[in-house]
Each structure stands twice: as C-alpha cells, then as structure tokens.
Amino acid sequence: MSDKIDAVLHEERSIAPPTDFARSARYSAEQYRELYAQSLADPDTFWSKAADELHWFRRWDQVLDWQEPHARWFVNGQTNMAYNALDRHVQAGRGDKRAIVWEGEDGEVRTYTYAELLREVQRAANVLESLGVKAGDRVTVYLPLIPEVVISLLACARIGATHSVVFAGFSVSALADRIENAQSRLLITADAGYRRGAQVPLKANADRAAESAPSLQQMLVVARAGAAVEMEPGRDVWWHEAMAQAGTEHQAVPLDSEHPLFVLYTSGSTGKPKGILHTTGGYMVSLHLTTGAVFDLKDDDLLWCTADVGWVTGHSYTVYGPLLNGATVMIYEGAPNQPDWGRYWDIIQRHKVSILYTAPTAIRSFMRAGDEIPERFDLSSLRLIGSVGEPINPEAWMWYRRVIGGDRCPVIDTWWQTETGSIMLTTLPGAFPSKPGTAGLPMFGVDPAIVTRDGEEVGPGEGGLLVLRRPWPSMLRTVYGDDDRYRKTYWGEIPHVYFAGDGARRDSDGYITVMGRVDDVLNVSGHRLGTMEIESALVSHPAVAEAAVVGRPDDVKGECVVAFVLPQVGHTVDPAELRQHVAREIGALARPDAIYVADALPKTRSGKIMRRFLRQVAAGQQITGDTSTLEDPSVLERLQTTPAQ
Ligand code: WTA
C-alpha cells in the first residue's frame, strides 16, 4: 500500500466555482454544511425528508434498523422503483418530457418521452409475467447499450424480479458463471451488438453459456443487428414478437423496501466475482438525492453518463438516478472513437448535452488524440462535467476543464463503488472550490475516515485506508449467496466500519483524495478486475503451470494487466494465444498487455507470491524493499532480464 500512497502527487491548485453557476446552484456551502450536519446528527429526520419526495404505497415504520453488518432501511415501507421513475412523472403531467435520447453507433436516433417509456415498460412487464417471471426471480440481462436495456431493468423492477446485468463485453464463461450464481431463470439478450462497426455475437454466446447454466429456462431476444441466430423452440422468444402481443397497461407491484432490486457482479481480491446485492427503498432514496445534488440537476438538462449499463455507473446514473428525477438522459451505444475521436463532441453539439459524466481513461484517450478534435465542435451547451471510476490525475483534470469544459464548467470528481450504490465523495459544484485530482467532501449521511489497519485515524495529509463509519441507504446488503464473504470483506477487515479497499488521504480542508486499491484488485480503464480471476484464467490454459498477475501504471488505461507465467513441463507458452485465452475466459478487458514467461516466481518461504516485487519488475523499476523473506532472491534478478512479450 505504501508504494501507492507515496506515489501520489501533492496537488495544491484550488479552483473556485464559477460565479454564474454558484448563483443558481442547488446548494451553497452553508446549506451543504447545515444539511450534512443534520444528516449525521439526526439521520431519521434527514432521510425521512429525502424519502418523502418519492412515492410509497405504504410508509415505513422505522428509518433504519442496523444490526451490524446488516441494515434495513425504511423498514416495512412499500414502494416500487419503476413507479417512481416513470408513473410518478406521467401522473404529474410530465409525460411529454423526453426521458431518453438514444443514439446508435450507426447514427440512428430514437427518443422516448416519459409516457412512451412507461408504455414500453408496462408492455415488457407484461411480457415477463407471461413468461412466468415472478417477484423474487432473477433475470440476467446481457444486452448492448440500447433502449431495451433500460426497459428491461425497469420492467424487472416493476414486477419485483431481481436483475443481474452482465456487461456485453464479457465472455461465455463469465456469463455462464453469473447466470448460475444468481440462479437466473430468464436471460434477456440480443441477436448481436455493435462495437466499432463489428458485430458481437451475443445470442451465440448466450447459447453456449446456457449449456453450462441449468437454471436458465428461457431467453428473450432483442433483434438489434439483423444477425442470423438459432432460436430454440420452447426456450427462445423474440422480444419484438412478445412485445407486440403484450398489453400496455400494468400496475406496478408494491414491494417491500428491502426487496432485492439487483445483483451486479464485481471483482474482489479473492475468488470469483461477487454478486453485490442492492435492495429497493434505500437505493432509490440515495439515487434520487445524489443525482439531483451532485449534478445540480435543472429541468432542461440533458445528462449524459457515458458508462455502459453493464457497470454500476450505468445502473445508477444512466438509468435510475436521472429517471427518478424526471431528467432527460442521453445514451450512446458505441465506442468513443467510432468513426473517430470526435464522436462524443459531435453528440454533445448535435443533441446539446448539458452534463457530461465520464471516466478518466476516456479523458486521457481524448487528450492523447489532440485538442484540435474537440476544438472543432461547439461544446457551449455543457455546463457541468464529471469524472468517475478511478483516480483522475491532475493533468487530465485540468485538460478536461479547459478543453471540454471551456474553463467555464465546474468539474466534479466522484468517488464511489458498486458496493456503495451511489456517489459517496464529491465536491458539490457551485458550493465549493475544486481541487484537481481530489474527490472532495462526503455526501449527506456519509461518514468517512482515513485509518490505519488497526482502525486508528491518521492525521491530515497522511495516507491510510478509506472506511465509512455508518450505514447509508444505498449500501450493498450482502454478497449474493455468500453472506460470510460480505461480513469478512466489508465489515471484518477493520472492526465496526465498512472497508472500501481503497487508500486515501484527507487534507486540512476535509477534502479526500482517493488513491486507488490497496488490495489485489486492478482498475483497468475504470473497470475492476481481480488478479485472482485473471490468474485462474491463465492457469486454465494447458501450457501454464502457474501464474501471477499485477497491474502496471498506464498512461491511458490507468492500469494495465501484466502476467508472469511458468510454463507447464514440456509445453511452450505462446503469448498471443494466451491473451486470446484470457479474453475467452473473462473478456477482452482482462487481456494482459505484457506476459513474462518465467522459470520461477518470487515466493516467500511459506509459498506466498510477493506481488510487490512483480509490480516493480513490470514497471521496469529498481527492486526496493526487503527481499530476504524470499525463498530464492535470485529469481528477481532473472525476471529483470526476462523480456516482456
Ligand atoms: C475506484 C465505480 C478514485 C476505487 C463507480 C473504487 C475511484 C473502485 C473513483 C470502484 C474516484 C472509483 N477516484 N478512485 N473518483 N471512483 N474509483 O465498483 O478504487 O466499478 O474502489 O465502481 O473504483 O469501482 P466500481
């Protein structure tokens, strides 16, 4: 951990919020301070007020029931996420407002008003029910970024089915594992998706995944790309055919506040990806609150969160948060460089996007492509720009503000996780000056601390572990099917606090800078990958006897995957084939950038691989630190002269 913390730049710049923006902002510094203080001193009042802005079929009896590490929020309340995201707005006469502006990679544009989206969701809810899906059943969603993904999620939420979205870039075996773990009975997929002009054969992948996922009984298939697919009679149904027959009336089902809304798999430092479980009421209240506050939402905003719905950012800030607020969202199906690196700017100019929320890895790619590309476009519709997913280096932050934000838009860096469900740390735009590279202050009700391994708080400016000292409404409730792992990973590392797995420090103004993972989780282009997962994929190849994976700093991806492999006796390792193998086992994003074929790995006498040294080898650095615990220190010398392939 200390290598990472020492490596962080000490950034001194501070940029005041633009006066115009501040004048009409939702929160001033004083208002934030007052509300934040209330949220900690009297959470019942604070959260009751936040929840009362939404519709409840039955009001809760108790705001929070906390039996560490298990929380129940808005106890015995009954509500429905889809009702709050759609019906509520239509009933209030806002049915004609645009909910979604969608653009395909091929340039096709589709828009849905709230009334239209509600009709589609009602239809889809009827389709799910006609297929026998009931409240509490799990539905896996493996779709490209098309409107049907939003409709599917909301239809599940409407009937109380728990959705589990699997990113369409994941492989057959990753998909099969997730279907099996969730015991999903239905899979919603498409014939194929588009990525950089090419077709991704989603249905064919789904067919293969189904072979090793016996829980799966049915597939609903969206015709997106006109790809030839095999439909298995009795199991597979075309989305458009089922939708054409379904009625457009559907009553949203009142669900308990703690009814499971979704499972989303994310990587941890050990074992297979874990299914992070989120429930209904608390997640809904946090998303409604944070989207309004952090993005300073106004009625005429067009909010574009560029994340795919396959990740938590897409769940929370493409789908649920904005729709709960009755906002209009921009959704773009494809890659940022399709047909060239001007695509995002072209979309912003044509659709007049006012809020952009994207990831540092994308920002660094744009920077590398050159200022002259965004400079060709009119980006004056933007009024706020945000970042999420990994630490943003101050230079990328400054570039983002200057070139994309025209030195006029506040930049918000937001720290949160799949587990936290909603934004936990940020610098509220208009209220506070921002510091490049620093997320900022806690959101309402969030009680962070920076501590040592023993739970002792460290002083201002000192690095330590980021923990959250009290439960919050959108917190994960458990790891699906493995509550023990939930207890141990999140509430067992440091007594009585939520352990985020990140290193951080807090400055004398209270701003928190999150520096990155302190465990064996990599962050590649803003996506979490466990070293263990990639190592298991590598050793499942017949030519590999043993493997160790570490991250290496990368200018664009933030971190890239470097693998050290020992060949199986009598085999030679072909790095190209091994990369393909990893892409097949997990997905292209896990593909190693460099592979070292080694004759031994640096291990302690007890057999533990010392990844710290491998990180130094991978980065081409001097080996520093105590090597005396290694069983054979000469391994390191040999590795340093081994060429990466
Ligand atoms: C990292 C994405 C620094 C962090 C919403 C965290 C960040 C992990 C930031 C969660 C940020 C996310 N600054 N680091 N603003 N945002 N991270 O679950 O390491 O995909 O633990 O959720 O991303 O990634 P996840």
XYZ file of C-alpha atoms in Angstrom, residues 32-47 49:
17
model
C -24.427 21.831 2.473
C -22.791 22.234 5.880
C -26.103 22.581 7.630
C -27.703 19.624 5.896
C -24.623 17.470 6.233
C -24.507 18.157 9.964
C -28.195 17.272 10.225
C -27.722 14.081 8.221
C -25.272 12.848 10.863
C -26.869 14.326 13.969
C -30.460 13.438 13.125
C -30.424 10.888 10.324
C -34.065 9.911 10.886
C -35.310 13.377 10.035
C -32.869 13.842 7.199
C -33.665 10.545 5.474
C -37.484 14.029 4.277
